[in-house]
Coordinates of C-alpha atoms in Angstrom, one line a residue:
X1 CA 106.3 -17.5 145.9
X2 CA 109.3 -16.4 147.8
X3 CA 109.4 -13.0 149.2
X4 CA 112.5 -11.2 150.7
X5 CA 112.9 -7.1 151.7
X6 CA 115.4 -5.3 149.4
X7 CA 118.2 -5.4 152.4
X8 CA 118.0 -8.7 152.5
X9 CA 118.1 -10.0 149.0
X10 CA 121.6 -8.9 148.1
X11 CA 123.1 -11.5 150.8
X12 CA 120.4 -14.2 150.2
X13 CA 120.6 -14.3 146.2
X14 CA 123.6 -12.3 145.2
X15 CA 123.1 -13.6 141.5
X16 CA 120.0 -12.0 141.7
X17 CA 120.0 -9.0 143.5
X18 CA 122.4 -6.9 141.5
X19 CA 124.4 -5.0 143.8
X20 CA 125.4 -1.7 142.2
X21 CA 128.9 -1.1 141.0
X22 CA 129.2 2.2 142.4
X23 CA 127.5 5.1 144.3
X24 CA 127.7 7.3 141.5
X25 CA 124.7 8.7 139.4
X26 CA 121.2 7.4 140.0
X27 CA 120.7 5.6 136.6
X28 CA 116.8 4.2 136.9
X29 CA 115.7 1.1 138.6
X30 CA 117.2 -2.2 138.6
X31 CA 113.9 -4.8 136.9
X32 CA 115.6 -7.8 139.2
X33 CA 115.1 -6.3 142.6
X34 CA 113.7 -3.0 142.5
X35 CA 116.7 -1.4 144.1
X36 CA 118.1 2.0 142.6
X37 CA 120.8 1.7 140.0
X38 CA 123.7 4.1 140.2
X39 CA 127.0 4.6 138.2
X40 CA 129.8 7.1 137.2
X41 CA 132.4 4.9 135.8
X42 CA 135.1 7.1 136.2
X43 CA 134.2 6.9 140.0
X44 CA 134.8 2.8 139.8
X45 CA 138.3 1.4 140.7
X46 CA 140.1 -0.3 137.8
X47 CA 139.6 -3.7 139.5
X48 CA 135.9 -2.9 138.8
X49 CA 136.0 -1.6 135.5
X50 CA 139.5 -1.3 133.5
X51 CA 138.5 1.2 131.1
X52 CA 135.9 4.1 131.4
X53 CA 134.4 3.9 128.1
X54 CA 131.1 3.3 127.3
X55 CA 128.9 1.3 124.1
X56 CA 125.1 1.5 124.2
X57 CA 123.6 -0.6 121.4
X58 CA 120.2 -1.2 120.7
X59 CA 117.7 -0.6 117.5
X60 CA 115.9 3.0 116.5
X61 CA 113.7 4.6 119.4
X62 CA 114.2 2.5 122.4
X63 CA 116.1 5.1 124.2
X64 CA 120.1 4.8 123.7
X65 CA 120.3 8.5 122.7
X66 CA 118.2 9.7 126.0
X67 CA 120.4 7.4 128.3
X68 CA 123.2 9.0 126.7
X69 CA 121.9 12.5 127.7
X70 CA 120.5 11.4 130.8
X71 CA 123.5 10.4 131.9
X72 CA 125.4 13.3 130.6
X73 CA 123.4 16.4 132.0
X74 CA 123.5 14.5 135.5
X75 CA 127.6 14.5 135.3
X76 CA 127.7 17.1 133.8
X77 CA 126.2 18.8 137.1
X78 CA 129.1 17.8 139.3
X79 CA 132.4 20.0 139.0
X80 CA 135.5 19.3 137.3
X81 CA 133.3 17.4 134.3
X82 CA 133.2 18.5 130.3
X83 CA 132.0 16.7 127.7
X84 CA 131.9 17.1 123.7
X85 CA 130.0 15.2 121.3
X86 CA 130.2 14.1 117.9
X87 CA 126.4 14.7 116.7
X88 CA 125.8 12.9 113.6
X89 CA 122.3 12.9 113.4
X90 CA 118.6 15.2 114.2
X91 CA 115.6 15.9 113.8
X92 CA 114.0 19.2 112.1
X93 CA 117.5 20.1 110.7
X94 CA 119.0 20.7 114.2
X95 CA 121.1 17.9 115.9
X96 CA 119.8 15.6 118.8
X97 CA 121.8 17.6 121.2
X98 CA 120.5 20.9 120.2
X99 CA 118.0 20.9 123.3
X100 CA 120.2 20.2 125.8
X101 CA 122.9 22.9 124.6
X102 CA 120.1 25.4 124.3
X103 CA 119.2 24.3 127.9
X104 CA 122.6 25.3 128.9
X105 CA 122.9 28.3 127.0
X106 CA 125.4 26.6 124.6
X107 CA 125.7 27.1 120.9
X108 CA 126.5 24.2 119.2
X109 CA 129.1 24.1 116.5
X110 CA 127.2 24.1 113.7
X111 CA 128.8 23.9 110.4
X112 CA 127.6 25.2 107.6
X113 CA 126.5 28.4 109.4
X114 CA 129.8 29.8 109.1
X115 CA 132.2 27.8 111.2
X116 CA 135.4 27.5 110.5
X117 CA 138.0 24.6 112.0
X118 CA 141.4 25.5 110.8
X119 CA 143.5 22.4 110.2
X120 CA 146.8 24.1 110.1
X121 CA 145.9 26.2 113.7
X122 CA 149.0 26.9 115.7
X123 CA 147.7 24.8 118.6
X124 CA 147.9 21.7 116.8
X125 CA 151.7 20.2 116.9
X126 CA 153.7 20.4 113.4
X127 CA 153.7 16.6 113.1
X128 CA 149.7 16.7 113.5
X129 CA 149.1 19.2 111.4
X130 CA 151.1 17.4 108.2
X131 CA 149.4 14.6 109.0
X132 CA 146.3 15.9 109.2
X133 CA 146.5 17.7 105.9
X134 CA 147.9 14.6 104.0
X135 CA 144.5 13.0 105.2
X136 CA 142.7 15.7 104.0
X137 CA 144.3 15.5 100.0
X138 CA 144.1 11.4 100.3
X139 CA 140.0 12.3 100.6
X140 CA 140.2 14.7 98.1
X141 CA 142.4 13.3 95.6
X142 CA 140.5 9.7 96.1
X143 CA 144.3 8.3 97.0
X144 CA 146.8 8.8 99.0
X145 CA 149.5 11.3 97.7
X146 CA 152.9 10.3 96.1
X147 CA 155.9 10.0 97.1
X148 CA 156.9 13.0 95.8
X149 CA 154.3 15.2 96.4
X150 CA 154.0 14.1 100.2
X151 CA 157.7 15.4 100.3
X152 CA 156.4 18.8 98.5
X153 CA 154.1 19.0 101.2
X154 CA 155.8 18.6 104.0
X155 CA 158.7 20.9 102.7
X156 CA 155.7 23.4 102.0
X157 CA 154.3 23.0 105.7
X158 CA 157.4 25.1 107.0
X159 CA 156.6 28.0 104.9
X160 CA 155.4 31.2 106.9
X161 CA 152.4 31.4 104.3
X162 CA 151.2 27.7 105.5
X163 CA 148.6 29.1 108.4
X164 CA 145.6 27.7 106.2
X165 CA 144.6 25.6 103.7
X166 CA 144.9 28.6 101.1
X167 CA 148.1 29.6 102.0
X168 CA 149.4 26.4 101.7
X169 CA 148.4 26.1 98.3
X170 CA 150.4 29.4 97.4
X171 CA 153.5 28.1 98.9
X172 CA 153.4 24.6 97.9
X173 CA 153.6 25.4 94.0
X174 CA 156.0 28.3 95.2
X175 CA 158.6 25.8 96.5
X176 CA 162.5 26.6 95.3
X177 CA 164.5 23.9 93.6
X178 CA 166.4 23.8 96.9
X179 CA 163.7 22.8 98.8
X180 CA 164.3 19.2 98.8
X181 CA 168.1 19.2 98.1
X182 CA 169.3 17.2 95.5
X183 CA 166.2 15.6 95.2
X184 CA 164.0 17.5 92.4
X185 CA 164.4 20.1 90.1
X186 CA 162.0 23.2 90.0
X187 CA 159.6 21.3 87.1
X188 CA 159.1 18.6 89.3
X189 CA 158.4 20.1 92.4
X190 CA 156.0 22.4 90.7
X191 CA 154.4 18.9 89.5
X192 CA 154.5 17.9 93.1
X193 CA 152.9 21.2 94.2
X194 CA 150.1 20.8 91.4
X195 CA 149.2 17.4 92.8
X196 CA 148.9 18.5 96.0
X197 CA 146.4 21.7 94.7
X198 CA 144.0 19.1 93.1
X199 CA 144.1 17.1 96.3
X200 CA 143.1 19.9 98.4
X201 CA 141.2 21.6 96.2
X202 CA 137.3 20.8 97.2
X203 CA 138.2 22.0 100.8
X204 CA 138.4 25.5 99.0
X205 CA 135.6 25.3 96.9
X206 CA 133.4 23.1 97.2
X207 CA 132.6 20.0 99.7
X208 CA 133.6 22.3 103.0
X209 CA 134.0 25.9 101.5
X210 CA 134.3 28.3 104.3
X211 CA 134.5 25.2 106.8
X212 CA 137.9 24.6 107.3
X213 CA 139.7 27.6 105.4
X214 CA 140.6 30.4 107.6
X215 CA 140.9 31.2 111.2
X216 CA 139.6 29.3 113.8
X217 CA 136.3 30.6 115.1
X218 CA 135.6 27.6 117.7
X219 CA 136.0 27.7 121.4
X220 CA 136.5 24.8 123.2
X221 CA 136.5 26.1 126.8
X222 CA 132.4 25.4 127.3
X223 CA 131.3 22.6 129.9
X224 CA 129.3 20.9 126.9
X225 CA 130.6 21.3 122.9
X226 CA 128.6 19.9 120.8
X227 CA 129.8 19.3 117.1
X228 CA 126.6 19.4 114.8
X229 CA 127.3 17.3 111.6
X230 CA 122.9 17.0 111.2
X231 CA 123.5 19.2 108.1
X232 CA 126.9 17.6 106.4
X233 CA 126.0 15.2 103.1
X234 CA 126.6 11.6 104.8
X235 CA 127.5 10.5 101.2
X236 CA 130.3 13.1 100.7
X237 CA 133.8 14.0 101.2
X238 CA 133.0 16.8 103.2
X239 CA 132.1 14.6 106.9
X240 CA 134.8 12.0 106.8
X241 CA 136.8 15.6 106.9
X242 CA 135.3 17.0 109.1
X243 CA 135.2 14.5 111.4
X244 CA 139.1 14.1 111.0
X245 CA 139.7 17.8 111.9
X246 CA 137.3 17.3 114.7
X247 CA 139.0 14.3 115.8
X248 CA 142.7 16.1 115.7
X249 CA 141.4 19.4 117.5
X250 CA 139.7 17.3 120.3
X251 CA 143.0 15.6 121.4
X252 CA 145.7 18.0 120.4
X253 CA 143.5 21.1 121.9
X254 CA 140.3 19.7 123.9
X255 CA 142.5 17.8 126.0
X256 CA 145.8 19.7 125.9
X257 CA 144.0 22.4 128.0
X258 CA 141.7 20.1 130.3
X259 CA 142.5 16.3 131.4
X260 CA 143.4 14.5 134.6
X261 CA 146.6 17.1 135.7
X262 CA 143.6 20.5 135.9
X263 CA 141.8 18.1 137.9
X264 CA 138.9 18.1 135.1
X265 CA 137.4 14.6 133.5
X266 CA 136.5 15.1 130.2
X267 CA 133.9 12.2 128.1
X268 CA 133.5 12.3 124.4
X269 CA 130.8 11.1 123.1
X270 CA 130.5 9.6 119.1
X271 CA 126.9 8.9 118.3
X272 CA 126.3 6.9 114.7
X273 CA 129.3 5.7 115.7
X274 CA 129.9 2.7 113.5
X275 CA 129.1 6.0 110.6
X276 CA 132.0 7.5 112.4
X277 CA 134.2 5.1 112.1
X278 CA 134.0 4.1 108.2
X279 CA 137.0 6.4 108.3
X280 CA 140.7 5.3 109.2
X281 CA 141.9 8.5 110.9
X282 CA 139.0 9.3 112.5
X283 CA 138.8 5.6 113.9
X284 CA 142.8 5.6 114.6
X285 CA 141.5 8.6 117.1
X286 CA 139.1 7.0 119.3
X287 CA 141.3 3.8 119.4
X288 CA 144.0 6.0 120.6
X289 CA 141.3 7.8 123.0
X290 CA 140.1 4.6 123.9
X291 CA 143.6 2.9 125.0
X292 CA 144.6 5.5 127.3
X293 CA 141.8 7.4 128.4
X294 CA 142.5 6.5 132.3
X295 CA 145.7 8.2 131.9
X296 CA 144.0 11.1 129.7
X297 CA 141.6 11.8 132.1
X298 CA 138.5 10.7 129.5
X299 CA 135.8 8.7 129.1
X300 CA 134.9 7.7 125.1
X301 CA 131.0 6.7 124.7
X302 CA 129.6 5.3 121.5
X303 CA 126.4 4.8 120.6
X304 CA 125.7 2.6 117.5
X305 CA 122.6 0.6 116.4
X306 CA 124.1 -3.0 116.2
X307 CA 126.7 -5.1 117.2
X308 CA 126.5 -6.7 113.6
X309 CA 127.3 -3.6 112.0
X310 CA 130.5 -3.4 114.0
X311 CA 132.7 -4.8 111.4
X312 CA 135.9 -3.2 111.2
X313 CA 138.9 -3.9 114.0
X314 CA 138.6 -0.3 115.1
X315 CA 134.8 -1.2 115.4
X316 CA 134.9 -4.4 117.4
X317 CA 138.2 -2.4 119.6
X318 CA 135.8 -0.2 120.9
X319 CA 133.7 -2.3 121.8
X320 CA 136.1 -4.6 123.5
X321 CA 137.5 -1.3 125.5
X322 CA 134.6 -0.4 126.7
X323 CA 133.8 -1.9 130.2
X324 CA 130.4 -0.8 130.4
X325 CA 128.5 -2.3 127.7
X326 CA 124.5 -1.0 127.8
X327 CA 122.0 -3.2 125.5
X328 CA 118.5 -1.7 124.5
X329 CA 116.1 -4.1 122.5
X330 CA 117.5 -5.5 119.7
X331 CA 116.1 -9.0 117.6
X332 CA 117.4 -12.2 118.4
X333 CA 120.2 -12.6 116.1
X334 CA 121.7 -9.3 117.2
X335 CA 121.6 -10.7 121.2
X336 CA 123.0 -13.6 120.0
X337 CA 126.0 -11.4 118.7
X338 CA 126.0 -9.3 121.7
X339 CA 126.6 -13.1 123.6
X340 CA 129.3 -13.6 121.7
X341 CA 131.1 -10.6 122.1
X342 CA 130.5 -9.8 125.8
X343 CA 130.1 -13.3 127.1
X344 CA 126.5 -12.6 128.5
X345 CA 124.5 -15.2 130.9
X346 CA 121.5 -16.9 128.7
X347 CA 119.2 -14.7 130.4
X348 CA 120.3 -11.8 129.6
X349 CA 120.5 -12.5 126.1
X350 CA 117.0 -13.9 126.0
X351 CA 115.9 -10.9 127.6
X352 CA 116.9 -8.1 125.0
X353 CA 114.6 -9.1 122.2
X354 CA 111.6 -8.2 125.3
X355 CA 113.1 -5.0 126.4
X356 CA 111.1 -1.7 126.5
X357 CA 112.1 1.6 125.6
X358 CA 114.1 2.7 128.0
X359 CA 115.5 -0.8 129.4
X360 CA 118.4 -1.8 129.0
X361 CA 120.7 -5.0 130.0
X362 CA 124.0 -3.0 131.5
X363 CA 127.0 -5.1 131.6
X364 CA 129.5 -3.0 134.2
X365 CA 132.8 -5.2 134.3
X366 CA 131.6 -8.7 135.8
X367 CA 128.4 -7.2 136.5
X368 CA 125.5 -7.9 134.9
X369 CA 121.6 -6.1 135.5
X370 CA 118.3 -5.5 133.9
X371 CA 117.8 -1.5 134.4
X372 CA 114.9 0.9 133.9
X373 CA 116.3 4.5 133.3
X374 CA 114.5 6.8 135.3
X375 CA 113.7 10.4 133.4
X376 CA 112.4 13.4 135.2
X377 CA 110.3 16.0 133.3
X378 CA 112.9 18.0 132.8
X379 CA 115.0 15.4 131.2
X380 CA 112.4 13.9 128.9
X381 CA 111.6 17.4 127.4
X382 CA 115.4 17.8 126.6
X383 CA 116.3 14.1 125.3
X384 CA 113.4 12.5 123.9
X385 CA 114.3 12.8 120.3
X386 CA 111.5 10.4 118.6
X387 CA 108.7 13.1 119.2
X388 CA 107.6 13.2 115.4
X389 CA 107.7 9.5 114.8
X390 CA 105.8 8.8 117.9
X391 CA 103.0 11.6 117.6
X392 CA 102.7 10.0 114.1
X393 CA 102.3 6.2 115.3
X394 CA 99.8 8.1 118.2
X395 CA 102.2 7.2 120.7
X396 CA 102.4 10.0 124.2
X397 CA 105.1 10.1 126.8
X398 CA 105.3 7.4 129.2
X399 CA 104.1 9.3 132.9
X400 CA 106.2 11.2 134.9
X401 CA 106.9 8.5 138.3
X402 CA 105.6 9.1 141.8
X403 CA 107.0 11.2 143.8
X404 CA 107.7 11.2 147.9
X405 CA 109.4 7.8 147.8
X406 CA 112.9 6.9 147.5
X407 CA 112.3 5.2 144.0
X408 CA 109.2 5.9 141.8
X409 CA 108.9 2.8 140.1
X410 CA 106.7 -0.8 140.8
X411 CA 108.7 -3.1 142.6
X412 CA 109.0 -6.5 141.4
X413 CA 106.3 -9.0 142.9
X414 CA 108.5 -11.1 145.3
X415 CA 110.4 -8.1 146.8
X416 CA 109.0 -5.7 149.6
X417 CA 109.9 -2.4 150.4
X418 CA 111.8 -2.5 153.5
X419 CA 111.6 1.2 154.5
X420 CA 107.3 1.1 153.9

């Protein structure tokens, strides 16, 4: 067996010994030759990686959602860094994220406990705002609107009385015949209105009552803001809505009062992602996010289950976009689809099916390495987010690693610890 010291084997076997990308966060462990594994994409120069986006993929339980964190609470540590997250999913009726905002004396934005997003908020641009409410009546009217009634709303939109949803229901079935001149006479446009009522009607009463009628009552000013959707009916109206007022808020106020000119970086992250994305504004966002976050100031991070679930264009786009691809265990035929898409080397693809929890094949730009994530105590309390299926399959924590050494992990057989 050939044995080589961990300053060495960079220079002697280059394909082997993964040099790290960066100097940024300590990740974990690289499995190929021990040495630690650091990276803050945003810290990489664009020859490295072109984007700053991130897609972890891997199956239920083998740690994509505690990288995530992982990650995130170390950034998150450093100034001039924010993130927000689209939560999707939890555990006990609280979100996955609900530890780690606790932890940092953040309340999350829970709807259904009496938050309210208001879609026609005076922060959003006029043009946003339209559009944002025609999306809103094409989910609740099951089509987009008419013709007619798109001009009724728009007309409607410049009406003093238009500061929420309600108020724009008065004063779009209140519209003068001169309202669109020469166009309709008062019958019709009060036709127009009606159509528009019924469209927006179960944002009123019913799929997201109290939720996005009324005043604002959400700050986005916190280092972390996490956007709980653990409670919202996956099968209705209401988070396809939610997620599109989300989506408008986060770039027209979120980044209008942070980004790259207040010296601040900002990372959204979109777990369930593919979920997410079964929406066309909401995936028209993160494409848009996603094409000019260097200039923006952001990083977008998606977590999803599969590569063969990503099926839409605004699916496979984000995963294109995303330099830094991270690959938990997942069964043959998915690697084989991850082969496709990101042009992995054979042994990395043979290699996923075998990972553990908490490895992971990361794919930075050209780079390509086999890394353990390293958790402290601290961290696992706060991300670990299979406690209940685990005590049930008898499973405990993996132990916390040894301390006093520069890395508390076994090295590989053929490499020795130079500094020992």
């Amino acid at each position: 067996m050939l044995t080589t010291t961990t300053r060495q084997a960079a220079g002697l076997y280059p394909g082997y010994a993964c040099k790290p990308v960066t100097d940024g966060a300590l990740i974990g462990a690289s499995l190929l030759d021990g040495s630690p594994f650091r990276l803050t994409p945003v810290d990489c120069d664009q020859e490295v990686l072109p984007s700053t986006g991130m897609a972890l993929l891997g199956t239920l339980g083998n740690g994509k959602s505690t990288n995530t964190k992982v990650m995130a609470l170390r950034d998150m540590a450093r100034p001039g860094r924010r993130y927000a997250v689209l939560d999707a999913k939890g555990e006990d009726g609280v979100g996955e994220w609900d530890a780690v905002a606790a932890a940092l004396r953040i309340a999350p934005v829970r709807f259904g406990e009496g938050v309210c997003m208001n879609p026609l908020d005076a922060r959003i641009p006029p043009l946003h705002r339209v559009q944002l409410v025609a999306v809103l009546a094409e989910l609740g009217g099951h089509r987009p609107l008419s013709p007619g009634a798109r001009m009724t709303l728009d007309a409607a939109m410049e009406s003093p009385a238009a500061r929420t949803l309600s108020g724009l229901m008065g004063a779009v079935t209140s519209l003068q015949a001169d309202a669109i001149p020469g166009r309709f006479d008062s019958g019709q446009l009060l036709a127009f209105g009606q159509e528009v009522v019924q469209a927006l009607s179960p944002f009123i009463r019913s799929a997201t009552r109290g939720m996005l009628d009324g005043q604002t009552s959400v700050s986005l000013d916190e280092k972390l803001t996490v956007f709980d959707f653990s409670r919202i009916d996956r099968t209705s109206i209401a988070l396809p809505a939610l997620m599109s007022v989300v989506g408008v808020f986060l770039e027209s106020v979120w980044l209008g009062q942070g980004g790259a000119e207040h010296g601040i970086h900002s990372t959204l992250i979109v777990e369930e992602a593919w979920q997410i994305l079964k929406h066309p504004a909401t995936a028209a966002l993160l494409q848009r996010m996603m094409k000019y976050s260097r200039r923006e100031g952001l990083s977008v991070t998606s977590v999803a289950h599969s590569a063969k679930d990503a099926k839409s264009e605004e699916a496979k786009d984000l995963l294109r976009l995303a330099s830094t691809r991270i690959l938990h265990q997942m069964d043959e035929d998915e690697a084989e689809q991850c082969r496709g898409l990101f042009s992995l080397p054979d042994w990395a693809v043979r290699q996923i099916p075998l990972l553990g929890r908490g490895q992971a094949i990361w794919q930075t730009g050209r780079h390509v390495n086999l890394v353990q994530t390293l958790v402290t105590d601290y961290e696992r309390r706060l991300c670990f987010t299979s406690r209940r299926r685990d005590a049930a399959q008898g499973k405990t924590p993996p132990l916390a690693p040894a301390a006093g050494r520069e890395w508390g992990w076994q090295m590989p057989p053929n490499v020795i610890d130079h500094a020992a």
